[in-house]
Coordinates of C-alpha atoms in Angstrom, one line a residue:
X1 CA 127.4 106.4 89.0
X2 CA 128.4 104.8 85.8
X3 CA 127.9 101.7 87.0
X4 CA 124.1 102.7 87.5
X5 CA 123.4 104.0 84.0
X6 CA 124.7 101.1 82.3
X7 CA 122.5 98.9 84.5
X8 CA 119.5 101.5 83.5
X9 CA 120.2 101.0 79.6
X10 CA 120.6 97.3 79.9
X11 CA 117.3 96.8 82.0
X12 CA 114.8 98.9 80.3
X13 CA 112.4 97.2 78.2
X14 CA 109.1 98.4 76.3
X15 CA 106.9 96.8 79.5
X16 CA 109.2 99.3 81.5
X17 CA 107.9 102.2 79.7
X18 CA 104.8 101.1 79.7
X19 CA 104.9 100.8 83.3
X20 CA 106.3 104.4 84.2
X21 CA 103.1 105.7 83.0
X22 CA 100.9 104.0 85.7
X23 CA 99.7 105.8 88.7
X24 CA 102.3 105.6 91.9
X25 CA 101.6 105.7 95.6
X26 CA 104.3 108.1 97.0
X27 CA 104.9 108.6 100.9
X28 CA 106.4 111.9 101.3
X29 CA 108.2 112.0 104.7
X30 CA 108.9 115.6 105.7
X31 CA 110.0 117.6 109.0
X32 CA 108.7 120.8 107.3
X33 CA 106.0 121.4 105.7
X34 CA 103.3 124.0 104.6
X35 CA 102.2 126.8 105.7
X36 CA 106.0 126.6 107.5
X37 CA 107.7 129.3 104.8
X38 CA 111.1 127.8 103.9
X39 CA 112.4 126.1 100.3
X40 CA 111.8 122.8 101.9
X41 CA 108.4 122.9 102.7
X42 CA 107.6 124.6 99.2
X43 CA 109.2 122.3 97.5
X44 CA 107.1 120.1 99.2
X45 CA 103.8 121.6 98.4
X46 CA 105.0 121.8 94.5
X47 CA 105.8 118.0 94.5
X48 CA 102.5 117.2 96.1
X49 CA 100.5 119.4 94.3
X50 CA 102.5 118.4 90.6
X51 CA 102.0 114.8 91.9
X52 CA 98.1 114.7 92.5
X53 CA 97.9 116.9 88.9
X54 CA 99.8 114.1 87.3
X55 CA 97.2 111.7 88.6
X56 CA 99.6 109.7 91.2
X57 CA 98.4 109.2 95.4
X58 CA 100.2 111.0 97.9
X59 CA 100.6 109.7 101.5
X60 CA 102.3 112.6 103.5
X61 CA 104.4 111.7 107.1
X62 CA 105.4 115.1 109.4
X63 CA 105.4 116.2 112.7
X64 CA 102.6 118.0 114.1
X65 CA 102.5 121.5 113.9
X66 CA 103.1 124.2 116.4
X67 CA 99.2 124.9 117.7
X68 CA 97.6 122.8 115.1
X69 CA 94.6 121.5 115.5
X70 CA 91.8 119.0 114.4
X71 CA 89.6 122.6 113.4
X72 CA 92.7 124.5 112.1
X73 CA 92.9 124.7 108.6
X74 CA 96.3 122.9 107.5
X75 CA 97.6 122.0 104.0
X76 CA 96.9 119.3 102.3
X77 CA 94.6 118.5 105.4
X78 CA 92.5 116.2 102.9
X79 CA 95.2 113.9 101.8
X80 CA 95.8 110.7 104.0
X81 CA 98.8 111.9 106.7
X82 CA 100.2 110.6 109.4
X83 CA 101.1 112.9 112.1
X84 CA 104.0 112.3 114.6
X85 CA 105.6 114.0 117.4
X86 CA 108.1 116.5 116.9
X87 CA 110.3 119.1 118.8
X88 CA 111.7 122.5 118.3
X89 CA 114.8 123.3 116.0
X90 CA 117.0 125.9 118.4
X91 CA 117.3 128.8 116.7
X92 CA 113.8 128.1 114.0
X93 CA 111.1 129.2 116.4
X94 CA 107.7 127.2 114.7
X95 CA 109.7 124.1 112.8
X96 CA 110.4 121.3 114.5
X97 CA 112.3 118.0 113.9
X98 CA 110.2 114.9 113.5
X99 CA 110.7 112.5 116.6
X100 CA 111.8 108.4 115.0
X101 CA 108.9 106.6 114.5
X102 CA 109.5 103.5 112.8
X103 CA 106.9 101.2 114.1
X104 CA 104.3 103.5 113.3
X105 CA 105.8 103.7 109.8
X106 CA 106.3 100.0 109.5
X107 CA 102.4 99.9 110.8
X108 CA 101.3 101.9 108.2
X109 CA 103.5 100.8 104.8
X110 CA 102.0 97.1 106.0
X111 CA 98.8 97.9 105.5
X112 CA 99.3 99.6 102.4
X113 CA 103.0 99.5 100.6
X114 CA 103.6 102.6 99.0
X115 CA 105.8 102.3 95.6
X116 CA 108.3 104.4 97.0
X117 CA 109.3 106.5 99.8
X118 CA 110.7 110.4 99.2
X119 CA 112.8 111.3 102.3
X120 CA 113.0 115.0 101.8
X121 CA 114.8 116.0 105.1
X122 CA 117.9 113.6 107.1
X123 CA 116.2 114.6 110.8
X124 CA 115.3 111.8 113.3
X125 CA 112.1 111.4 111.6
X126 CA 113.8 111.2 107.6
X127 CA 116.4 108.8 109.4
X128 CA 113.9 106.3 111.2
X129 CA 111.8 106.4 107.4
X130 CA 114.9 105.0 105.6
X131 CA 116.1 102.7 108.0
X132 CA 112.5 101.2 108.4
X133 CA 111.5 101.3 104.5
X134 CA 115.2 99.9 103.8
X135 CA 114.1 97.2 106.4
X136 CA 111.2 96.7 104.2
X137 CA 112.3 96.4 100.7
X138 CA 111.0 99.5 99.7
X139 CA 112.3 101.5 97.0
X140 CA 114.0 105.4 98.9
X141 CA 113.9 108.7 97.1
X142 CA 116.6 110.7 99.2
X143 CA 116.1 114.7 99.0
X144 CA 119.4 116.8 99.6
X145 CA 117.9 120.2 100.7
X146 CA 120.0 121.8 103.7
X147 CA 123.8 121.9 104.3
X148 CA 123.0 121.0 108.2
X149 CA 127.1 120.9 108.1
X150 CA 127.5 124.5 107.1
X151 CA 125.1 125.4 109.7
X152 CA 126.9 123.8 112.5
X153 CA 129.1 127.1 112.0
X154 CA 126.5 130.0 112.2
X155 CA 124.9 128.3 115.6
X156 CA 128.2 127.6 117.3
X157 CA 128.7 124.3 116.8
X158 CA 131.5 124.5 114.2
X159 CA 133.4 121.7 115.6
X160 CA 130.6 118.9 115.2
X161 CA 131.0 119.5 111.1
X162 CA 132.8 116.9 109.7
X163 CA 130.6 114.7 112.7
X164 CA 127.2 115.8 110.5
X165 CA 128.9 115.3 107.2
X166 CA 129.8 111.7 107.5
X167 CA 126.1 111.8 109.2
X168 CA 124.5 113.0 105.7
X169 CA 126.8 110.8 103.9
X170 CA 125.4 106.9 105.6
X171 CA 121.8 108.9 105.6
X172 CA 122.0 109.2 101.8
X173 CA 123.6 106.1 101.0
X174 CA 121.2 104.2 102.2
X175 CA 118.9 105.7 99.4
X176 CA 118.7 104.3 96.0
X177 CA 118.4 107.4 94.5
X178 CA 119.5 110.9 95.4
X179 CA 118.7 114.4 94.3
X180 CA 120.6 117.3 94.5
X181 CA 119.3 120.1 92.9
X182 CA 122.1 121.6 91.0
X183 CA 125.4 119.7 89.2
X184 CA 127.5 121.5 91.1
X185 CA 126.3 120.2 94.5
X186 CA 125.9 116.6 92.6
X187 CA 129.7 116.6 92.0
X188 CA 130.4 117.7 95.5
X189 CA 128.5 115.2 97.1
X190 CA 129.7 112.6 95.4
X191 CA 133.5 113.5 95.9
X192 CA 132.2 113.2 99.5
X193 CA 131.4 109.6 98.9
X194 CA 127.4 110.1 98.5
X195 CA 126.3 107.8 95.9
X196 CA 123.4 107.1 93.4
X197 CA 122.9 111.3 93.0
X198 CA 120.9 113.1 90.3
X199 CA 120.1 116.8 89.5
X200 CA 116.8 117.5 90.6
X201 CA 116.3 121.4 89.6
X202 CA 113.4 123.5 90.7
X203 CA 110.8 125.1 88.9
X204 CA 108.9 128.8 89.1
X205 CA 105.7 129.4 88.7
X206 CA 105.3 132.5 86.0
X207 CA 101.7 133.0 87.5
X208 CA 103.0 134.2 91.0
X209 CA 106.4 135.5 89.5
X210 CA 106.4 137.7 86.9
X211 CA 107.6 142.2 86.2
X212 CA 103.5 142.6 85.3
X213 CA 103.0 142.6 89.2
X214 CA 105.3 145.6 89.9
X215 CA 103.0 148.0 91.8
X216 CA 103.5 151.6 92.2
X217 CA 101.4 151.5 95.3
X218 CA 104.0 149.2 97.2
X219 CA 106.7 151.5 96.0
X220 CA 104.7 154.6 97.6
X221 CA 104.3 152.5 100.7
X222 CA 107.8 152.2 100.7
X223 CA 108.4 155.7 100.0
X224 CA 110.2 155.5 97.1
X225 CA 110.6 158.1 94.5
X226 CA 110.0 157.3 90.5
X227 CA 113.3 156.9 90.1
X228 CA 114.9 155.8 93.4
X229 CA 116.1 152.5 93.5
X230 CA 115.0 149.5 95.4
X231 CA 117.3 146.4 96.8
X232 CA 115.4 143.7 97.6
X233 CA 116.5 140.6 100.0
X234 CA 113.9 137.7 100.6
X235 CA 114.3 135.2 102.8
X236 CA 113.9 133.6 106.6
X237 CA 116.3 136.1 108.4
X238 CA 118.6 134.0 110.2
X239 CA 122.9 134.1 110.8
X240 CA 123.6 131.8 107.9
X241 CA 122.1 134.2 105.5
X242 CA 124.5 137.0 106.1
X243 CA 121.9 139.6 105.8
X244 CA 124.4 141.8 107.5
X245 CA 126.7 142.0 103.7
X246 CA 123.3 143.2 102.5
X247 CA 123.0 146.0 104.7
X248 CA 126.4 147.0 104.1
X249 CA 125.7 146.3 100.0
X250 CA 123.0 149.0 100.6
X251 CA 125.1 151.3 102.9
X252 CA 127.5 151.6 100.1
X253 CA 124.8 152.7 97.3
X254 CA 123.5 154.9 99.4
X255 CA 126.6 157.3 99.6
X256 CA 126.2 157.6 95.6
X257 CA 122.5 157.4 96.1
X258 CA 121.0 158.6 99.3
X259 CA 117.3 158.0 98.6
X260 CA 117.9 154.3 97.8
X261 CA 115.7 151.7 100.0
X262 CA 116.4 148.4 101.3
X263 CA 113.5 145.8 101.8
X264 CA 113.8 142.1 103.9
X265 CA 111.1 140.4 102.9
X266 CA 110.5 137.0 105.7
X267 CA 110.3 136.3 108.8
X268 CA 113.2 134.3 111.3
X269 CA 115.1 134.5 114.3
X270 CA 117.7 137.5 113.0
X271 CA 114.1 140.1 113.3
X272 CA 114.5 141.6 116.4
X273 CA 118.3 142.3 115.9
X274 CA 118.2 143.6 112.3
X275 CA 114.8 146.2 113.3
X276 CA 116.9 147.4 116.2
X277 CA 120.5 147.6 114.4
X278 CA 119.2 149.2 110.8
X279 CA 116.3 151.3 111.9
X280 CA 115.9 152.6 108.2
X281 CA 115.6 149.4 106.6
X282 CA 112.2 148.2 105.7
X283 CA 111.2 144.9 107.5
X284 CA 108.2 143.5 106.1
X285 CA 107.5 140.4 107.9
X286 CA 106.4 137.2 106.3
X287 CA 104.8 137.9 103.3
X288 CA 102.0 135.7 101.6
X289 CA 102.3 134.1 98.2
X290 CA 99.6 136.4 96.8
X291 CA 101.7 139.3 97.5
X292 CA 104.8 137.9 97.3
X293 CA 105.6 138.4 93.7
X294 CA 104.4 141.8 93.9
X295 CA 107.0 142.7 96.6
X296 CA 109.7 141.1 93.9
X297 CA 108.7 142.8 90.9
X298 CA 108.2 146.4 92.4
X299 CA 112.4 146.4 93.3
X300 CA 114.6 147.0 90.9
X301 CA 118.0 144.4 92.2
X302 CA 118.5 141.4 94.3
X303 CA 121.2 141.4 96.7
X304 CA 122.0 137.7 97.7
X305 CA 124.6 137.0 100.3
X306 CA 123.2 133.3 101.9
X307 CA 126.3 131.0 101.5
X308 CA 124.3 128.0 102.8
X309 CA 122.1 127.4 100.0
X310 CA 121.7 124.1 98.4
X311 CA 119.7 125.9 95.6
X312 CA 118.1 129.4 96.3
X313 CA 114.8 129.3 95.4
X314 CA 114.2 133.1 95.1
X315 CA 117.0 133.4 93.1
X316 CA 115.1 131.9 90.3
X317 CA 112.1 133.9 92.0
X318 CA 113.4 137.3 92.0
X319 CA 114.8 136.7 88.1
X320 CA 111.4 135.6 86.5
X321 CA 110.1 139.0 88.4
X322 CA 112.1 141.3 85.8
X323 CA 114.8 142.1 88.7
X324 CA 118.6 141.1 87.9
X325 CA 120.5 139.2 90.8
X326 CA 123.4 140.0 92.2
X327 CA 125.0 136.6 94.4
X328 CA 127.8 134.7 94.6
X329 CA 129.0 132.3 92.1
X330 CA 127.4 129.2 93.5
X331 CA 124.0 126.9 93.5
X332 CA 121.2 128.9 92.0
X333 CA 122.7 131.8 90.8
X334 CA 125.5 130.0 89.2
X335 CA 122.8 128.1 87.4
X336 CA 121.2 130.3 86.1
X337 CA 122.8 133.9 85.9
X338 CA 124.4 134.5 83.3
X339 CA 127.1 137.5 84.2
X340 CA 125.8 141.1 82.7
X341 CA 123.2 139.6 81.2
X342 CA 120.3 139.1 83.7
X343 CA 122.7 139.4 87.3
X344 CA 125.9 139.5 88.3
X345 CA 128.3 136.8 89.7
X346 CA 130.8 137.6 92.3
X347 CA 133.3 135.1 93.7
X348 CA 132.0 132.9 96.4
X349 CA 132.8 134.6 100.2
X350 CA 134.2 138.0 98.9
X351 CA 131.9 140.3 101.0
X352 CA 133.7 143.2 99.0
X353 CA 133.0 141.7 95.6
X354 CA 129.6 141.6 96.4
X355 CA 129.3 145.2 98.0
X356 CA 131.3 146.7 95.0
X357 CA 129.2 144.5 92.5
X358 CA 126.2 146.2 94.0
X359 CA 127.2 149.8 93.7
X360 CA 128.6 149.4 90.3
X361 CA 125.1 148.1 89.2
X362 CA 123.0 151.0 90.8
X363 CA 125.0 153.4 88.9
X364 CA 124.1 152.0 85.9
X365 CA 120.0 152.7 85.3
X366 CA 120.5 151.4 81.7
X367 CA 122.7 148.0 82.2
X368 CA 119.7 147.3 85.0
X369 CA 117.0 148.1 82.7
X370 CA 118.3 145.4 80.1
X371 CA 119.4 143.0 82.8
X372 CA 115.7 143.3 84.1
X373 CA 114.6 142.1 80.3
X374 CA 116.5 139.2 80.4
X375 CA 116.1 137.9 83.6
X376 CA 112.4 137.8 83.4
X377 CA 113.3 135.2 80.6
X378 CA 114.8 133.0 83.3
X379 CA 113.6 129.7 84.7
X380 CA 112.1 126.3 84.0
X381 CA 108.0 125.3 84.7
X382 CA 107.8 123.0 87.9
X383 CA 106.1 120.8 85.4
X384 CA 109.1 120.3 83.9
X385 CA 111.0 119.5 87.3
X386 CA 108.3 117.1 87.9
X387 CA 108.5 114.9 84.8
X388 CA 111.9 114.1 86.1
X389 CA 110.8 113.7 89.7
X390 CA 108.4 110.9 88.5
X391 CA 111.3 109.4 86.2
X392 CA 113.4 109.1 88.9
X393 CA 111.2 107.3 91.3
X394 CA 110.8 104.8 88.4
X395 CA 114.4 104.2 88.3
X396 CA 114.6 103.8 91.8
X397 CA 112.1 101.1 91.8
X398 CA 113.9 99.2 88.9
X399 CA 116.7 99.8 91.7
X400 CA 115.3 98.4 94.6
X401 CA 113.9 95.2 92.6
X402 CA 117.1 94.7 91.4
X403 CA 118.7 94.7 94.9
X404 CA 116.0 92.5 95.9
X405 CA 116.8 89.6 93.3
X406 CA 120.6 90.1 93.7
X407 CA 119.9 89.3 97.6
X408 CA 118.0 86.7 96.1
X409 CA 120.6 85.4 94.1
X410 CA 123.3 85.5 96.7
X411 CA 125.8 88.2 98.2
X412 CA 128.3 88.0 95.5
X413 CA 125.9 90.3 93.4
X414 CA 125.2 92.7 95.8
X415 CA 128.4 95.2 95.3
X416 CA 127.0 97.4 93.0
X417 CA 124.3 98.8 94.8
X418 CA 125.9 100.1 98.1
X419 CA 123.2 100.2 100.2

């Protein structure tokens, strides 16, 4: 790590500044993507969309999805893309894994060389981009987004973990740059041998997020009294986001205050069990981004139990909405709650922590109320997170072209760059 900042400082020059100001070509390669509602595939839509405002060309690679077609209307369906095959993630009904596809990647980045390559997922498809963009000199932008190893032990397969790990480790270390999107999870990563990461946060945007789209009407719809309260969860409902601790978060208000509601907000392959276990919780279903704020802003706290984030998107969501957070002391929340203040941290794992944590903060109308005030202070502008974004893939050119004169130049010069 040190070894690639002092490289950065000796290298730069006023032509390099210069030079990060020019339009890039990125190729985005993806195995989710938009309208597919998961913090992958937004993050992908707010790099795209931050990189077209910020004048640069985007070249998208995913699979094909489920039932889409040449008249369907798709995302991004007028930027250049090239579609490959894919198949279905067991247990993720409607995403699939991209199927390799190297020659048809090596086809394309002949005919026109992108300036770098961002990798945002480490499936067949994200594997067969580095390994052919590697074979090409190109400079790779590696995206750390899912803990596939902490999975392995919601779907059974608990005994291939450290097997993925090492996995994700050679996937990522064939990158020149990796991002990570909180210190935390840098530092981890790193004392798991990854190498070349950076902090790559992520942003909200105030003009889908914010208390001024509480509605009364949703809370009727709910059937929610003035002053009842509301716990809110958001999120694909699947094993690894231990929606069940929620439930029982709620259970436990609700013997100090009866009348309080609980609302899941997404859509997953936990549905079916959760409408059929907890009859009097409110299941919404996906919900679209024009409402989606207003099913934030109209609770009053966020109960977060997922111990498989990377980051935790609508942590950051729920808190520009006005509505304190309470989650364990890890990734986003750790980032950016601050304890009393505008959430509430309990130790990582402690399912009792987090149910007492709960209760003790619906009894207290008043703390809430001020926590409320403060979160809705929270959060940094994706433009922000962008700026950084574009700096980084800079870098990671200077990186690449440095590899490629050290090869150049012989082997002997090749240590530092442990590709």
């Amino acid at each position: 790590m040190n070894n690639e900042h002092d490289f950065q400082a000796a290298s730069r020059t006023p032509d390099d500044l210069h030079d990060q100001r020019r339009p890039l070509r990125v190729c985005l390669v993806t195995e989710t993507f938009p309208p597919e509602v998961n913090g992958v595939a937004m993050t992908a839509g707010r790099v795209i969309n931050g990189l077209l405002a910020a004048g640069h060309k985007v070249h998208i690679v995913r699979p094909r999805q489920p039932e889409e077609d040449r008249t369907q209307l798709v995302s991004f369906a007028d930027l250049p893309t090239t579609l490959v095959r894919g198949i279905g993630v067991p247990g993720y009904n409607g995403i699939r894994f991209g199927l390799p596809s190297g020659k048809a990647l090596e086809k394309a980045w002949r005919q026109q060389r992108p300036d770098v390559v961002h990798v945002l997922t480490e499936g067949p498809l994200g594997y067969s981009a580095v390994r052919t963009a590697q074979r090409l000199g190109l400079p790779i932008v590696g995206g750390y987004h899912t803990h596939f190893d902490r999975y392995t032990e919601h779907y059974r397969f608990g005994f291939l973990r450290q097997t993925v790990t090492n996995y994700m480790v050679r996937f990522h270390n064939r990158c020149h740059i990796n991002l990570a999107p909180t210190h935390e999870l840098a530092e981890a990563l790193m004392a798991q041998g990854m190498q070349q990461v950076r902090v790559m946060s992520r942003g909200v945007d105030r003009g889908l997020f914010h208390p001024q789209y509480r509605s009364a009407a949703l809370r009727t719809q709910w059937g929610v009294g003035k002053d009842d309260l509301v716990l809110l969860c958001v999120g694909r409902l699947a094993a690894e986001k231990q929606l069940d601790w929620v439930v029982q978060a709620w259970q436990a208000v609700r013997q100090h205050k009866p009348y309080t509601k609980l609302v899941l907000v997404g859509g997953g392959p936990e549905y079916q069990r959760l409408a059929s276990s907890y009859p009097d919780v409110i299941l919404t279903g996906p919900v679209s981004s024009h409402d989606l704020g207003a099913h934030y802003a109209s609770a009053d706290l966020f109960v977060f139990a997922s111990m498989s984030e990377t980051f935790g998107n609508v942590v950051q969501e729920a808190l520009a909405s006005g509505v304190p957070v309470v989650g364990f002391d890890y990734a986003a929340a750790k980032e950016l709650i601050r304890h009393e203040v505008n959430g509430i941290l309990v130790p990582f794992g402690n399912r009792q922590a987090l149910i007492d944590a709960t209760v003790q903060a619906a009894q207290k109308p008043q703390m809430l109320r001020q926590m409320a005030r403060h979160a809705a202070e929270t959060g940094r502008s994706w433009k922000s997170v962008l700026n950084d974004l574009i700096a980084n893939y800079h870098d990671a050119i200077e990186l690449a072209s440095y590899a490629d004169r050290s090869m150049q130049d012989g082997p002997h010069t090749q240590a530092t760059q442990h590709l």
